[in-house]
mmCIF file of C-alpha atoms in Angstrom:
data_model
loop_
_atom_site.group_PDB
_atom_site.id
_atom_site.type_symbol
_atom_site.label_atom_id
_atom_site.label_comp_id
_atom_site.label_asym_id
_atom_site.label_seq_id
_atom_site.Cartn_x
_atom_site.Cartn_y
_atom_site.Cartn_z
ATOM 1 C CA UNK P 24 10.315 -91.779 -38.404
ATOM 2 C CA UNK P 25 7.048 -90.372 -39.106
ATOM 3 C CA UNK P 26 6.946 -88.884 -42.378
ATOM 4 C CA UNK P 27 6.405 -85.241 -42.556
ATOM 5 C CA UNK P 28 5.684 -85.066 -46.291
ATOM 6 C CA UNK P 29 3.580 -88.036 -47.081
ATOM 7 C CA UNK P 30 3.566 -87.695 -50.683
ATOM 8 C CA UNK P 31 5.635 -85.939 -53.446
ATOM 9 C CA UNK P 32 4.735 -84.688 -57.235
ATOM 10 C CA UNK P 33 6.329 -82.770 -59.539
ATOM 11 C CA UNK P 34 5.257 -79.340 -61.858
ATOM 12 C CA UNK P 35 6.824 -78.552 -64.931
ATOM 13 C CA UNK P 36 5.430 -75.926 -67.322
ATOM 14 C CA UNK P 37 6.739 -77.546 -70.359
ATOM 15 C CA UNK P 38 8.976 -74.620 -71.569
ATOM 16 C CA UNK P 39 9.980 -75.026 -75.336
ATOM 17 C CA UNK P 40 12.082 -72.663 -77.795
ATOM 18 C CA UNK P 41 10.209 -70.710 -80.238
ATOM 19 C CA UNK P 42 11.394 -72.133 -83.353
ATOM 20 C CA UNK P 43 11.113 -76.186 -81.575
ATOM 21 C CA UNK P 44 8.187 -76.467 -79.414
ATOM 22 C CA UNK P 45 7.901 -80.346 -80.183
ATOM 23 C CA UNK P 46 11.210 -80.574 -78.992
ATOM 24 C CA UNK P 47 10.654 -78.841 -75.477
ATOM 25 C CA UNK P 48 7.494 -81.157 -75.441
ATOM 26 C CA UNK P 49 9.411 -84.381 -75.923
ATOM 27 C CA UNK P 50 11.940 -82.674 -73.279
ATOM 28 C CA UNK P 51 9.284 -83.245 -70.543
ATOM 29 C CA UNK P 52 7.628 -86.024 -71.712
ATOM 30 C CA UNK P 53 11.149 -87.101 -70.911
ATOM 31 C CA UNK P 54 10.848 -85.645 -67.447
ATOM 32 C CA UNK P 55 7.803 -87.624 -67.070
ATOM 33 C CA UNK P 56 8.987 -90.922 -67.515
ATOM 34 C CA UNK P 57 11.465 -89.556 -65.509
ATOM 35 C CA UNK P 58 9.890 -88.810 -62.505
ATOM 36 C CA UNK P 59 8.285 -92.102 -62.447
ATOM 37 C CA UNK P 60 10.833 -93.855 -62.472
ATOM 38 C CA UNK P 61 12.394 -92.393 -59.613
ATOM 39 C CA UNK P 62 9.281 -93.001 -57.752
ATOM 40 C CA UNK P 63 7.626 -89.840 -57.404
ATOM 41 C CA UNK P 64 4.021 -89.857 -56.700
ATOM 42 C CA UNK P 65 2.541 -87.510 -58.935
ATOM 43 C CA UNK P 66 3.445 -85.327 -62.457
ATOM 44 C CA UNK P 67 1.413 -82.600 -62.790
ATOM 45 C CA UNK P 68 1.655 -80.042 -66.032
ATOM 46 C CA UNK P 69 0.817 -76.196 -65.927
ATOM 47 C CA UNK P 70 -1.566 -74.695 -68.485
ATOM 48 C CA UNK P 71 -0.224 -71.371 -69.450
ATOM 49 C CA UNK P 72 -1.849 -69.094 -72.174
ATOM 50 C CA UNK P 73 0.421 -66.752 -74.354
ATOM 51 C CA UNK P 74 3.763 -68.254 -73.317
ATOM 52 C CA UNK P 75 6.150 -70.735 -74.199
ATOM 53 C CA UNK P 76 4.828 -73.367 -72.323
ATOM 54 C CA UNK P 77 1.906 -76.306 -72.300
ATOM 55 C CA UNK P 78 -1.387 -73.825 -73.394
ATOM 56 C CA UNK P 79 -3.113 -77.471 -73.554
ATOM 57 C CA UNK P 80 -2.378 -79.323 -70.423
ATOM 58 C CA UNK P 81 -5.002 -82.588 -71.269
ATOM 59 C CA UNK P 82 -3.364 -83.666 -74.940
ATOM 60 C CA UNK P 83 0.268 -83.022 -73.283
ATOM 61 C CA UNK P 84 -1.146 -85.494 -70.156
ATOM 62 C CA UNK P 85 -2.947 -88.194 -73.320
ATOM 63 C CA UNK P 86 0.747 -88.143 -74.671
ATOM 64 C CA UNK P 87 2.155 -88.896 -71.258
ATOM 65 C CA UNK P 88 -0.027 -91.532 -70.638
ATOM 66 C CA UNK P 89 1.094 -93.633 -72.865
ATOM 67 C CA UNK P 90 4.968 -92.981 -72.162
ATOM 68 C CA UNK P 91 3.859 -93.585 -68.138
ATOM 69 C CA UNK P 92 2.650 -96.744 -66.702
ATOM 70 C CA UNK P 93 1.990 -95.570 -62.716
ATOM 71 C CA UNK P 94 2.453 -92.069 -61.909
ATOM 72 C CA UNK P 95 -0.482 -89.859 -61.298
ATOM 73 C CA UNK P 96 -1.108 -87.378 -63.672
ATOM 74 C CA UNK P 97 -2.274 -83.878 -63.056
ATOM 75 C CA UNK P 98 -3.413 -80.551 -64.586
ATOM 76 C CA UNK P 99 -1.831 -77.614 -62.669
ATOM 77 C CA UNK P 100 -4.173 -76.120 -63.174
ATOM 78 C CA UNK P 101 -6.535 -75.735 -65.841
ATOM 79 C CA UNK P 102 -8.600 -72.226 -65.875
ATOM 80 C CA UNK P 103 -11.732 -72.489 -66.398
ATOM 81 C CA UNK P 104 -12.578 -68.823 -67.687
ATOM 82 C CA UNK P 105 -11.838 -70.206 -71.369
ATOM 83 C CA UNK P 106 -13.317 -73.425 -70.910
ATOM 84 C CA UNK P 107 -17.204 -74.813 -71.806
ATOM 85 C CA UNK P 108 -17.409 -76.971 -68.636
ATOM 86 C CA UNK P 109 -19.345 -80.397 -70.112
ATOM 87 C CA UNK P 110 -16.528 -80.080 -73.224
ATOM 88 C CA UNK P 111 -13.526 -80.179 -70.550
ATOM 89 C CA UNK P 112 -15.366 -82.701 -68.485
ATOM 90 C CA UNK P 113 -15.477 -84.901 -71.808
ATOM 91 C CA UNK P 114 -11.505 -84.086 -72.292
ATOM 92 C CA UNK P 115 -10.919 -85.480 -68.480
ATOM 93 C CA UNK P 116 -12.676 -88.310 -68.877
ATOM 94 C CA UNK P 117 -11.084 -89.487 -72.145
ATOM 95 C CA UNK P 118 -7.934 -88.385 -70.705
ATOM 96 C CA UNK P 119 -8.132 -90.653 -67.369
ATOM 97 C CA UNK P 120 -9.633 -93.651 -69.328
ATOM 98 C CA UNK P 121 -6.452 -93.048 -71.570
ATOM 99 C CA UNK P 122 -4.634 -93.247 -68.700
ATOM 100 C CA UNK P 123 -6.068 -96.112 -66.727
ATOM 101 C CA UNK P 124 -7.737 -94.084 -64.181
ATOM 102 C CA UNK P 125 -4.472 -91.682 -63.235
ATOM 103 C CA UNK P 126 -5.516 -88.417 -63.894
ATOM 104 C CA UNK P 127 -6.011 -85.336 -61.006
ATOM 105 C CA UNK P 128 -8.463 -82.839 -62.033
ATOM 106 C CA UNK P 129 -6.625 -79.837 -61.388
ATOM 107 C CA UNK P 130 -8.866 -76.391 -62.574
ATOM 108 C CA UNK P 131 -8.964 -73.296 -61.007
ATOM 109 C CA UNK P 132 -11.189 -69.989 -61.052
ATOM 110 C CA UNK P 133 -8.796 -67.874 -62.882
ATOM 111 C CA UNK P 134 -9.023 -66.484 -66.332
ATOM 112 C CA UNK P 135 -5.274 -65.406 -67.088
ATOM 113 C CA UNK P 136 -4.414 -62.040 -69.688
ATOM 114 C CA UNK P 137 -8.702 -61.400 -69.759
ATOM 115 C CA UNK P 138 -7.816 -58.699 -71.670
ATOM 116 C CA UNK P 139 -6.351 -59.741 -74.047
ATOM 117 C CA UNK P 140 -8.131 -62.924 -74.605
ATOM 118 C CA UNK P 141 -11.585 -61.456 -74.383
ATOM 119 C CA UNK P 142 -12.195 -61.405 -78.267
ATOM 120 C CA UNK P 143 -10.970 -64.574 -78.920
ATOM 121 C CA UNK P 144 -13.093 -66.739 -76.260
ATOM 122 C CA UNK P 145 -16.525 -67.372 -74.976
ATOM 123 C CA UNK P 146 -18.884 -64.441 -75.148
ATOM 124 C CA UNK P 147 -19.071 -64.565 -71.770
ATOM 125 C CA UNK P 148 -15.663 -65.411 -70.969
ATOM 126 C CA UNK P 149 -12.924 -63.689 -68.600
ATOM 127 C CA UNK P 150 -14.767 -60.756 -67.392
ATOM 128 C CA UNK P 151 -18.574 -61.486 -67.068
ATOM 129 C CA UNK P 152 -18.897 -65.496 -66.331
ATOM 130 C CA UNK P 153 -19.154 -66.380 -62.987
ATOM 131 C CA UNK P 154 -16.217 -69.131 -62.275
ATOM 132 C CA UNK P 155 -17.811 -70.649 -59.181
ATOM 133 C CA UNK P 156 -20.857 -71.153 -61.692
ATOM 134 C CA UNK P 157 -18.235 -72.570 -63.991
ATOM 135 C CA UNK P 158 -16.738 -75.125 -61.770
ATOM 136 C CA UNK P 159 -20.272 -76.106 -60.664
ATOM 137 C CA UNK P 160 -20.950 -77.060 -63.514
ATOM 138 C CA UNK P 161 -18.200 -78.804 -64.457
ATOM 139 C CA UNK P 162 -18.734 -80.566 -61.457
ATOM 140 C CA UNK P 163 -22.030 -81.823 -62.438
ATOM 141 C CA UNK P 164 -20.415 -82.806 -65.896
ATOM 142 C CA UNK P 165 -18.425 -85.580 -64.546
ATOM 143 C CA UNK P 166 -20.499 -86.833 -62.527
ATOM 144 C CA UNK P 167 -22.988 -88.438 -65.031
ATOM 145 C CA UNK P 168 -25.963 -87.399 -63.978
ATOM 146 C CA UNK P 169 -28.472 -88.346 -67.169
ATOM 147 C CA UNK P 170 -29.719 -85.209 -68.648
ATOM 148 C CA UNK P 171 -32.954 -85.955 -69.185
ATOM 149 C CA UNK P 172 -35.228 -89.670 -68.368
ATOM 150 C CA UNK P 173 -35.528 -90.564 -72.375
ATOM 151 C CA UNK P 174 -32.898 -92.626 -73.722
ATOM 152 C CA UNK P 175 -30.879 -91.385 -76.367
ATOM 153 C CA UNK P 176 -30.635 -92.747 -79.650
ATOM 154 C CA UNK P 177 -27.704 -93.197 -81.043
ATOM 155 C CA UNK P 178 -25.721 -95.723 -84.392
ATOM 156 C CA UNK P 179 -24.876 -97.521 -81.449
ATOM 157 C CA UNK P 180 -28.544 -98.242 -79.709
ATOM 158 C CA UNK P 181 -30.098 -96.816 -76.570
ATOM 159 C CA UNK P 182 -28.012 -94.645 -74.631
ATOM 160 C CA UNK P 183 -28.249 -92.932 -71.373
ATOM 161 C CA UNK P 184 -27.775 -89.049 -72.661
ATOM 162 C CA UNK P 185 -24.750 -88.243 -70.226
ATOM 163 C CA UNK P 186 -20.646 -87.223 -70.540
ATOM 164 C CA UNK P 187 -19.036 -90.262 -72.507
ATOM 165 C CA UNK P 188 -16.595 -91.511 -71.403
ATOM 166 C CA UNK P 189 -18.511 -91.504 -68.503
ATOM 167 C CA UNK P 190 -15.716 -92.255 -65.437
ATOM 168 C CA UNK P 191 -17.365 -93.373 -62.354
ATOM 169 C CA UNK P 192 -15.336 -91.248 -59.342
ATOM 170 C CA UNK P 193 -13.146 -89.009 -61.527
ATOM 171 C CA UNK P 194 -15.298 -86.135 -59.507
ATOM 172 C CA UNK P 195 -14.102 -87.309 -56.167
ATOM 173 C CA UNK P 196 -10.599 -86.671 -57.740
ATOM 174 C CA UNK P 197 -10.635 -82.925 -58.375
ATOM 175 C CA UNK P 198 -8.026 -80.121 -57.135
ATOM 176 C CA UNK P 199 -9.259 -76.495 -57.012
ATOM 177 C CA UNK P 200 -6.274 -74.523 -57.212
ATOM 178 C CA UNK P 201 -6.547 -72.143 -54.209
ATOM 179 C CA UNK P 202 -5.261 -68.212 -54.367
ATOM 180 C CA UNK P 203 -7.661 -67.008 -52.243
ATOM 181 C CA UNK P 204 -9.577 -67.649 -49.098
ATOM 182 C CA UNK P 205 -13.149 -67.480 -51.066
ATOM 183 C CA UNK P 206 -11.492 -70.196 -53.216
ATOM 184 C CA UNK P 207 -10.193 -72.562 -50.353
ATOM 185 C CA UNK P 208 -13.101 -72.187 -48.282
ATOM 186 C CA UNK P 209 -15.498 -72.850 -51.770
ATOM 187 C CA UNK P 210 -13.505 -76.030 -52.080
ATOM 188 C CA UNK P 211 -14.014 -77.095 -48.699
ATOM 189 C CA UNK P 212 -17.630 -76.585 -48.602
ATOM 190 C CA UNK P 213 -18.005 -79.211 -51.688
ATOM 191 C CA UNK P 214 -15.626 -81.542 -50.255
ATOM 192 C CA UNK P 215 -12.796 -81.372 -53.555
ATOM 193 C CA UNK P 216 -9.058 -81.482 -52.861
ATOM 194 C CA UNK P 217 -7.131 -78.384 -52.693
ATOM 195 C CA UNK P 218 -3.745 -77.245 -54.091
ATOM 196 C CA UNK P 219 -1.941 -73.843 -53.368
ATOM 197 C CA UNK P 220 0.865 -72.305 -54.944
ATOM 198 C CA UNK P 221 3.852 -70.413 -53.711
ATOM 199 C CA UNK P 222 2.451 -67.339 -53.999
ATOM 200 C CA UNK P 223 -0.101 -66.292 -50.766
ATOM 201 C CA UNK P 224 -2.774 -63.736 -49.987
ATOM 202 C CA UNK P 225 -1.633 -61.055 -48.782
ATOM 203 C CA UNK P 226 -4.691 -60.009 -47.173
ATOM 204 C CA UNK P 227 -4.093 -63.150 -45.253
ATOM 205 C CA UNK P 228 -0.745 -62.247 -43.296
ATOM 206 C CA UNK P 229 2.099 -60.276 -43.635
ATOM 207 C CA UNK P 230 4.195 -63.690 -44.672
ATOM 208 C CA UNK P 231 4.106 -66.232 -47.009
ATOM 209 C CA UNK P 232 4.336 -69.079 -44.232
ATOM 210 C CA UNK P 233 1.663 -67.593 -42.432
ATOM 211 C CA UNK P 234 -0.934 -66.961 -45.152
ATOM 212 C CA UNK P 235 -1.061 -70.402 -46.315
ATOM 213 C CA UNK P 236 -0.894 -71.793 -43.178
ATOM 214 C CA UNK P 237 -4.345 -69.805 -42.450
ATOM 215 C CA UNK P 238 -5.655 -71.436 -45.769
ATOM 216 C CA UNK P 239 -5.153 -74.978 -44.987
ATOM 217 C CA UNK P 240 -6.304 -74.147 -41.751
ATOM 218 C CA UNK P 241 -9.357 -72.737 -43.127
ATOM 219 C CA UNK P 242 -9.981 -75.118 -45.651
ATOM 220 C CA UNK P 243 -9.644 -78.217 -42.931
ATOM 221 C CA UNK P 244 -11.716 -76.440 -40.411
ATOM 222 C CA UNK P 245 -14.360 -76.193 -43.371
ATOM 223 C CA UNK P 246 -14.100 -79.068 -45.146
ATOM 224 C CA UNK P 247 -17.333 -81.750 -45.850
ATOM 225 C CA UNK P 248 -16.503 -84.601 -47.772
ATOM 226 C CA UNK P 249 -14.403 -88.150 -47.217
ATOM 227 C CA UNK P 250 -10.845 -86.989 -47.253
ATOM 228 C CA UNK P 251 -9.518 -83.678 -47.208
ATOM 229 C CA UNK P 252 -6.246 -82.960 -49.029
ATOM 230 C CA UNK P 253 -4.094 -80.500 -49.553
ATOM 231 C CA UNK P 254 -1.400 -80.156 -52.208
ATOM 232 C CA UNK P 255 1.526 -76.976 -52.261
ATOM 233 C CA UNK P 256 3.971 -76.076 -54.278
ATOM 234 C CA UNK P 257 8.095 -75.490 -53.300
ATOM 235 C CA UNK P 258 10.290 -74.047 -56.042
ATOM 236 C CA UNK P 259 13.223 -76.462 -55.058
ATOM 237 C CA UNK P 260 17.262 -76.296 -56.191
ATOM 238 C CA UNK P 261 19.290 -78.758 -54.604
ATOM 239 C CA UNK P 262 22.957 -78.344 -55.364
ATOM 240 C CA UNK P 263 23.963 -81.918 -53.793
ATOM 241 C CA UNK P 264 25.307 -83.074 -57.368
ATOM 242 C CA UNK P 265 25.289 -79.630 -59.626
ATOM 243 C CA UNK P 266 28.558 -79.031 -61.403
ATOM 244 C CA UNK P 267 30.056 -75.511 -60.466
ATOM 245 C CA UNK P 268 28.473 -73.990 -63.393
ATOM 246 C CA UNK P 269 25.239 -75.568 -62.634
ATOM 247 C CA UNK P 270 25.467 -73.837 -59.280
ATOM 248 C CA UNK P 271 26.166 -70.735 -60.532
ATOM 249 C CA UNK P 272 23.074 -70.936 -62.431
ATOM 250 C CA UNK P 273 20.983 -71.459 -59.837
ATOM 251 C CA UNK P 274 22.360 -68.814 -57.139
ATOM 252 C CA UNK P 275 21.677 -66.236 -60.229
ATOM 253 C CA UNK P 276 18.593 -67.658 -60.651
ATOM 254 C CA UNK P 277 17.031 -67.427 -57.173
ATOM 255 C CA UNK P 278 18.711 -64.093 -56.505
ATOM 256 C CA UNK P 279 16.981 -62.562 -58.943
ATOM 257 C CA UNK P 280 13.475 -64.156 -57.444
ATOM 258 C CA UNK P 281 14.178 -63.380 -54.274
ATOM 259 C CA UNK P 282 13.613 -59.761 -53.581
ATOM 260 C CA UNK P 283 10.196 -59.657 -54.323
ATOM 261 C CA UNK P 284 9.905 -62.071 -50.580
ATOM 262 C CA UNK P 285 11.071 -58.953 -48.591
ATOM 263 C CA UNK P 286 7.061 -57.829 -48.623
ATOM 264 C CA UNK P 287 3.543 -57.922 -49.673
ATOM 265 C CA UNK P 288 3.430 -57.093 -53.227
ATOM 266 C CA UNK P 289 0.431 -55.427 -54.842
ATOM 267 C CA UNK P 290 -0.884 -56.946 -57.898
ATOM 268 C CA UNK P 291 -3.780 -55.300 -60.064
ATOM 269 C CA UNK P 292 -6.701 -55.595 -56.630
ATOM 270 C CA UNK P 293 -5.118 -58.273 -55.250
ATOM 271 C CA UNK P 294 -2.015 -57.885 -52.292
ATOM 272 C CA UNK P 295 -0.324 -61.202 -52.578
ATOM 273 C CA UNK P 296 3.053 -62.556 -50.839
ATOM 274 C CA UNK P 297 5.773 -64.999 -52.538
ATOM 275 C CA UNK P 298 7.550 -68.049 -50.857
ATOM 276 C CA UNK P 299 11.435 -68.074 -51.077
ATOM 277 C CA UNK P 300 13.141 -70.780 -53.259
ATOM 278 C CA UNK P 301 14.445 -73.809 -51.054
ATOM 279 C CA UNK P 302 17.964 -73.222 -52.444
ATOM 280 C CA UNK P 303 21.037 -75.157 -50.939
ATOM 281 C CA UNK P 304 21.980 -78.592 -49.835
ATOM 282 C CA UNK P 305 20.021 -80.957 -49.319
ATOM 283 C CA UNK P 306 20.439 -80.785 -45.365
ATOM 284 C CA UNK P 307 19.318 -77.107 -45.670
ATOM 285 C CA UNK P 308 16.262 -77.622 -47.923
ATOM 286 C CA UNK P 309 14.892 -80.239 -45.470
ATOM 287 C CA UNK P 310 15.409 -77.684 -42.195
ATOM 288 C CA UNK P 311 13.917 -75.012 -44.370
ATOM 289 C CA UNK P 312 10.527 -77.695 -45.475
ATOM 290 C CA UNK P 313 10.743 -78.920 -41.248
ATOM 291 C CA UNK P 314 10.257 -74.949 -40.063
ATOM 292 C CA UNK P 315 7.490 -74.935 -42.775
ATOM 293 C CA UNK P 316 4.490 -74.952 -41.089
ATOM 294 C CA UNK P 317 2.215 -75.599 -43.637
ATOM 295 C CA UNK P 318 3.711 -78.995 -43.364
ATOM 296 C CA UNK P 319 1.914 -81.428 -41.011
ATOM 297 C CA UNK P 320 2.295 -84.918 -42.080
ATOM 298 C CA UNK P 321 -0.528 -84.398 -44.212
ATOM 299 C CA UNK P 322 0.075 -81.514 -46.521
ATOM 300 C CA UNK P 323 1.767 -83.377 -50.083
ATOM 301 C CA UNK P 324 4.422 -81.741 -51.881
ATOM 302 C CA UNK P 325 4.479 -80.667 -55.402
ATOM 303 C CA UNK P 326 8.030 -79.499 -56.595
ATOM 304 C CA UNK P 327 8.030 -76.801 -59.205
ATOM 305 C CA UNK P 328 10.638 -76.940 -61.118
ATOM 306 C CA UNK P 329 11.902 -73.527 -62.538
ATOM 307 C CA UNK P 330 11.435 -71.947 -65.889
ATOM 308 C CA UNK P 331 13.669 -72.344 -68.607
ATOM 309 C CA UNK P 332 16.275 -74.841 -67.235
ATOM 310 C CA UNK P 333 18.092 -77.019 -69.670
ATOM 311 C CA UNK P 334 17.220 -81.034 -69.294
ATOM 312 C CA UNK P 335 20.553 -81.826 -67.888
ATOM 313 C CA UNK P 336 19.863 -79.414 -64.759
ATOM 314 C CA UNK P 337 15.814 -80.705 -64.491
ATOM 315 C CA UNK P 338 17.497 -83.994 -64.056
ATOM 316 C CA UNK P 339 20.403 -83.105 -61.470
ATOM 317 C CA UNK P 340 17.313 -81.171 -59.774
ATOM 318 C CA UNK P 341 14.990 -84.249 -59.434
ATOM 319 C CA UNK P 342 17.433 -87.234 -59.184
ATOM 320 C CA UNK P 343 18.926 -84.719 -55.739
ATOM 321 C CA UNK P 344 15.424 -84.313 -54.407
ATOM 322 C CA UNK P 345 14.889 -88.187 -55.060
ATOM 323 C CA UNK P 346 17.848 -89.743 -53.492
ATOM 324 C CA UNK P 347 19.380 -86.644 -50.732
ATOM 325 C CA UNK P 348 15.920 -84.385 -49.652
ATOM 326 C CA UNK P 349 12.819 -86.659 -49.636
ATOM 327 C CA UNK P 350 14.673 -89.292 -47.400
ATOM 328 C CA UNK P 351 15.429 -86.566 -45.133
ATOM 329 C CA UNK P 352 11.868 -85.262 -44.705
ATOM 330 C CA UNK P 353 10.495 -89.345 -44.562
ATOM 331 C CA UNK P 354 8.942 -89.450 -47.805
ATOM 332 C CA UNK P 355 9.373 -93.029 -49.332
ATOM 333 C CA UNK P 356 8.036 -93.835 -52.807
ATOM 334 C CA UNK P 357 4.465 -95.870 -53.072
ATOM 335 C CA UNK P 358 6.491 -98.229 -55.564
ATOM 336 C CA UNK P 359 10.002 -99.616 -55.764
ATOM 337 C CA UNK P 360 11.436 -97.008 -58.289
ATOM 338 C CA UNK P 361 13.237 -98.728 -61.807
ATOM 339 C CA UNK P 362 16.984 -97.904 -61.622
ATOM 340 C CA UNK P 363 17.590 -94.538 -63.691
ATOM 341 C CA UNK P 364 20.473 -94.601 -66.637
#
């Protein structure tokens, strides 16, 4: 059987109570180790500003490092509106030498509640830099370049004046997180990897399915590089193993998210489209990823795990989607997984 997702990830967003955050942190470090050792190919971590969730996706992935010994790490995604591109670079870098070479670059164009972040950032942040611009030059961070022909000098001797750590291919292993077809297309053109959420233009097509089908389209019709690849996210619930009140939990749950599927939604300029929750067993999330046609045999999978679930159900969620959907779809793990307590 050929396998129609070839590789599988997680997303959490590291949701914490107010009074505990360290213990909603250790929660997914937890999740982490986790997910490794049930053989998943990739953990990736949001970065979300003014919530409670990881606002600092590369110490939360220097933590995991060192409770992870083979998983891939990833930033889901970093914006770079409040970032200084050679200081994030620098961040990566330590980050994936931390991690012994692990870590996906995951950024993105987007400079979340501009508004009311504008005073507290950059001067130029949010509203007047010029992402593209940003990610350029973030680009040109990591890749070593020496910034000028005089050696620097430095307590340690002579040095070449360039990012330190300097990683040698940690470029070639960026994600630009995709919402639009400016974005995907951008990505393309200088041959970086491209992830997409489950939310889709709407300027695209009329349906989820359809939009981002027209952006990986796009992006593989455009891309110039070694290997295209593209990463997208399914908010999945299996109920194989939930208890009846974990069930009931997640019916209310995707109830309540799925009205705003019926149609294109307008938000602020932008008409965008949401992607239904794969909700069911584990038979009926695997019919619902076959019909899928952004899925190829080449497109990866990143699961995003809802908001705000207790540990208990994140693990019921992952162990089902482990053992009962991924086996249904063809996905086997890259390495024999340990056994899970």
């Amino acid at each position: 059987m050929s396998a129609l997702v070839p590789a599988a990830g997680i997303i959490l967003a590291g949701t914490y109570p107010e009074h505990d955050p360290g213990a909603g942190l250790e929660t997914t470090l937890r999740l982490f180790e986790l997910a490794e050792e049930l053989g998943f190919d990739v953990a990736g971590i949001r970065q979300r500003h003014l919530e409670r969730g990881v606002s600092a996706a590369l110490p939360f992935l220097a933590a995991a490092s060192q409770r992870t010994r083979t998983i891939r790490l990833e930033t889901d995604v970093v914006p770079l509106g409040y970032e200084t591109p050679f200081r994030l670079a620098e961040d990566f870098a330590t980050v994936d030498a931390l991690s012994g070479g692990r870590v996906n670059v995951g950024v993105s164009t987007s400079a979340p509640h501009g508004d009311l972040l504008a005073g507290l950032g950059r001067g130029d942040a949010a509203t007047t830099a010029d992402p593209y611009l940003l990610i350029d030059r973030f680009l040109q961070s990591l890749e070593g370049h020496a910034l000028t022909d005089e050696e620097l000098s430095t307590p340690y001797g002579p040095q070449v004046p360039r990012i330190q750590p300097h990683v040698a291919g940690l470029r070639a292993r960026v994600w630009l997180g995709g919402g639009s077809l400016r974005s995907v297309r951008w990505a393309a053109e200088r041959g970086l990897k491209l992830l997409l959420g489950n939310v889709g233009d709407g300027e695209a097509a009329a349906t989820f399915e359809a939009a981002q089908r027209a952006h990986v389209d796009a992006y593989l019709a455009e891309f110039t590089g070694d290997e295209p690849r593209v990463g997208v996210e399914r908010v999945i619930v299996p109920t194989d193993s939930a208890t009846a009140a974990q069930r009931a939990h997640y019916a209310a749950y995707v109830a309540a998210r799925d009205e705003r599927t019926a149609q294109p939604v307008t938000l602020g300029e932008r008409t965008v489209v949401f992607q239904r929750d794969l909700h069911g067993t584990a038979e009926q999330i695997a019919e619902r990823l076959a019909e899928d046609p952004t899925f190829d045999g080449r497109t990866e999978l990143r699961v995003a795990l809802p908001y705000g679930f207790d540990e208990d159900e994140y693990r019921q969620i992952l162990t089902d989607i482990r053992a009962a959907v991924l086996p249904l779809v063809g996905w086997r793990p890259a390495l024999t997984p340990a056994p899970v307590a």
